[in-house]
């Protein structure tokens, strides 16, 4: 938990979000400013600032995140039609919120 991190505050339920997935290591919620009919964010519950700053031993959380994405996209019925996943890394990569997250975008 990083006290100044907005996504840590969502994990701690200190600020609201539309949560669509939760397990021991991952939280999934709707992006507040959706760029597609389905636009969800998946984050590790452990604060990791960015992909570049994630130590090798914590990279397994990306496996948990992509597993969550497989589950959610199946539930939403877009696993066959297709979807896009994106990670913005660092300022030059367009990252605004410095808590590692994977964007999921799909048409409904
Ligand atoms: P980026 O760091 O470029 O991957 O972008 C951060 C994303 O987080 C943007 O798509 C924002 O719309 C989204 N976002 C920022 N604050 C919130 C929030 N409180 N709840 C949900 N999504 C958010
Ligand atoms: Zn955080």
Short mmCIF file of C-alpha atoms and ligand atoms in Angstrom, two decimals:
data_model
loop_
_atom_site.label_atom_id
_atom_site.label_comp_id
_atom_site.label_asym_id
_atom_site.label_seq_id
_atom_site.Cartn_x
_atom_site.Cartn_y
_atom_site.Cartn_z
CA UNK A 1 0.00 0.00 0.00
CA UNK A 2 1.40 3.33 -1.16
CA UNK A 3 -0.53 6.11 0.60
CA UNK A 4 -0.44 8.45 -2.43
CA UNK A 5 -1.38 5.81 -5.01
CA UNK A 6 -4.93 6.02 -6.39
CA UNK A 7 -5.01 2.33 -7.36
CA UNK A 8 -3.81 1.26 -3.89
CA UNK A 9 -6.74 3.32 -2.53
CA UNK A 10 -9.11 1.39 -4.82
CA UNK A 11 -7.65 -1.91 -3.52
CA UNK A 12 -8.18 -0.72 0.06
CA UNK A 13 -11.75 0.38 -0.89
CA UNK A 14 -10.90 3.91 0.23
CA UNK A 15 -12.17 5.26 -3.09
CA UNK A 16 -14.94 3.67 -5.16
CA UNK A 17 -14.53 1.70 -8.38
CA UNK A 18 -16.72 -0.65 -10.37
CA UNK A 19 -14.96 -3.89 -9.51
CA UNK A 20 -15.45 -6.68 -12.04
CA UNK A 21 -12.85 -9.19 -10.80
CA UNK A 22 -11.09 -9.90 -7.52
CA UNK A 23 -8.94 -12.70 -6.15
CA UNK A 24 -6.00 -12.92 -3.73
CA UNK A 25 -3.48 -11.21 -6.00
CA UNK A 26 -5.45 -9.29 -8.66
CA UNK A 27 -8.18 -6.65 -8.84
CA UNK A 28 -10.08 -5.79 -12.04
CA UNK A 29 -12.28 -2.71 -12.38
CA UNK A 30 -13.85 -0.46 -15.02
CA UNK A 31 -11.70 2.35 -16.40
CA UNK A 32 -13.22 5.66 -15.31
CA UNK A 33 -12.78 7.09 -18.81
CA UNK A 34 -13.59 4.18 -21.16
CA UNK A 35 -12.12 4.19 -24.67
CA UNK A 36 -14.21 1.16 -25.78
CA UNK A 37 -17.50 -0.50 -24.71
CA UNK A 38 -15.40 -2.83 -22.52
CA UNK A 39 -12.44 -1.03 -20.93
CA UNK A 40 -11.23 -2.65 -17.74
CA UNK A 41 -8.01 -2.32 -15.77
CA UNK A 42 -6.30 -5.26 -14.04
CA UNK A 43 -3.84 -4.52 -11.27
CA UNK A 44 -1.69 -6.48 -8.84
CA UNK A 45 -2.81 -6.03 -5.24
CA UNK A 46 0.85 -5.50 -4.40
CA UNK A 47 2.01 -1.98 -5.31
CA UNK A 48 4.43 -2.20 -8.24
CA UNK A 49 5.01 1.18 -9.88
CA UNK A 50 5.48 0.04 -13.48
CA UNK A 51 6.61 -2.92 -15.57
CA UNK A 52 10.10 -1.41 -15.73
CA UNK A 53 10.25 -1.23 -11.93
CA UNK A 54 8.90 -4.74 -11.28
CA UNK A 55 11.53 -7.14 -9.95
CA UNK A 56 11.74 -10.49 -11.74
CA UNK A 57 10.36 -12.34 -8.70
CA UNK A 58 7.13 -10.31 -8.90
CA UNK A 59 6.56 -10.81 -12.65
CA UNK A 60 4.43 -13.90 -11.94
CA UNK A 61 1.60 -11.54 -11.04
CA UNK A 62 1.30 -10.82 -14.78
CA UNK A 63 0.41 -14.49 -15.22
CA UNK A 64 -2.34 -14.03 -12.59
CA UNK A 65 -3.54 -10.90 -14.43
CA UNK A 66 -3.67 -12.57 -17.86
CA UNK A 67 -5.43 -15.55 -16.29
CA UNK A 68 -8.03 -13.13 -14.84
CA UNK A 69 -8.37 -11.53 -18.29
CA UNK A 70 -9.02 -14.95 -19.88
CA UNK A 71 -11.73 -15.61 -17.29
CA UNK A 72 -13.41 -12.19 -17.63
CA UNK A 73 -13.32 -12.15 -21.46
CA UNK A 74 -14.94 -15.60 -21.52
CA UNK A 75 -17.66 -14.35 -19.15
CA UNK A 76 -18.19 -11.25 -21.31
CA UNK A 77 -18.34 -13.42 -24.44
CA UNK A 78 -15.51 -11.63 -26.26
CA UNK A 79 -12.90 -14.42 -26.04
CA UNK A 80 -13.70 -15.53 -29.60
CA UNK A 81 -14.42 -12.12 -31.18
CA UNK A 82 -11.19 -10.72 -29.72
CA UNK A 83 -9.80 -8.01 -27.52
CA UNK A 84 -6.74 -5.86 -26.89
CA UNK A 85 -4.47 -5.76 -23.83
CA UNK A 86 -2.01 -2.94 -23.25
CA UNK A 87 0.55 -1.93 -20.64
CA UNK A 88 1.78 1.66 -20.64
CA UNK A 89 5.27 1.83 -19.13
CA UNK A 90 6.86 5.06 -18.00
CA UNK A 91 6.14 8.63 -19.08
CA UNK A 92 7.37 7.96 -22.63
CA UNK A 93 5.02 4.97 -22.80
CA UNK A 94 2.03 7.11 -21.84
CA UNK A 95 1.78 5.86 -18.25
CA UNK A 96 -0.15 8.25 -16.03
CA UNK A 97 -0.93 6.11 -12.99
CA UNK A 98 2.23 4.60 -11.51
CA UNK A 99 0.75 1.34 -10.23
CA UNK A 100 1.27 -1.47 -12.76
CA UNK A 101 -1.94 -2.15 -14.73
CA UNK A 102 -3.06 -3.95 -17.85
CA UNK A 103 -5.78 -2.33 -19.98
CA UNK A 104 -8.40 -4.66 -21.50
CA UNK A 105 -10.34 -3.17 -24.43
CA UNK A 106 -13.08 -4.89 -26.44
CA UNK A 107 -16.22 -4.24 -28.41
CA UNK A 108 -19.41 -5.74 -26.93
P1 LIG B 1 -2.24 4.86 -18.02
O1 LIG B 1 -1.41 5.09 -16.78
O2 LIG B 1 -1.84 5.69 -19.19
O3 LIG B 1 -2.32 3.40 -18.38
O4 LIG B 1 -3.71 5.36 -17.73
C1 LIG B 1 -4.34 5.22 -16.48
C2 LIG B 1 -5.77 4.84 -16.71
O5 LIG B 1 -6.39 4.81 -15.44
C3 LIG B 1 -6.58 5.79 -17.60
O6 LIG B 1 -7.20 5.05 -18.66
C4 LIG B 1 -7.61 6.39 -16.64
O7 LIG B 1 -8.85 6.65 -17.25
C5 LIG B 1 -7.69 5.33 -15.56
N1 LIG B 1 -8.09 5.82 -14.23
C6 LIG B 1 -7.54 6.85 -13.55
N2 LIG B 1 -8.13 7.00 -12.36
C7 LIG B 1 -9.08 6.03 -12.27
C8 LIG B 1 -10.04 5.67 -11.28
N3 LIG B 1 -10.15 6.32 -10.12
N4 LIG B 1 -10.86 4.63 -11.55
C9 LIG B 1 -10.77 3.95 -12.71
N5 LIG B 1 -9.89 4.25 -13.68
C10 LIG B 1 -9.05 5.27 -13.48
ZN1 LIG B 2 -0.37 1.44 -5.76
#
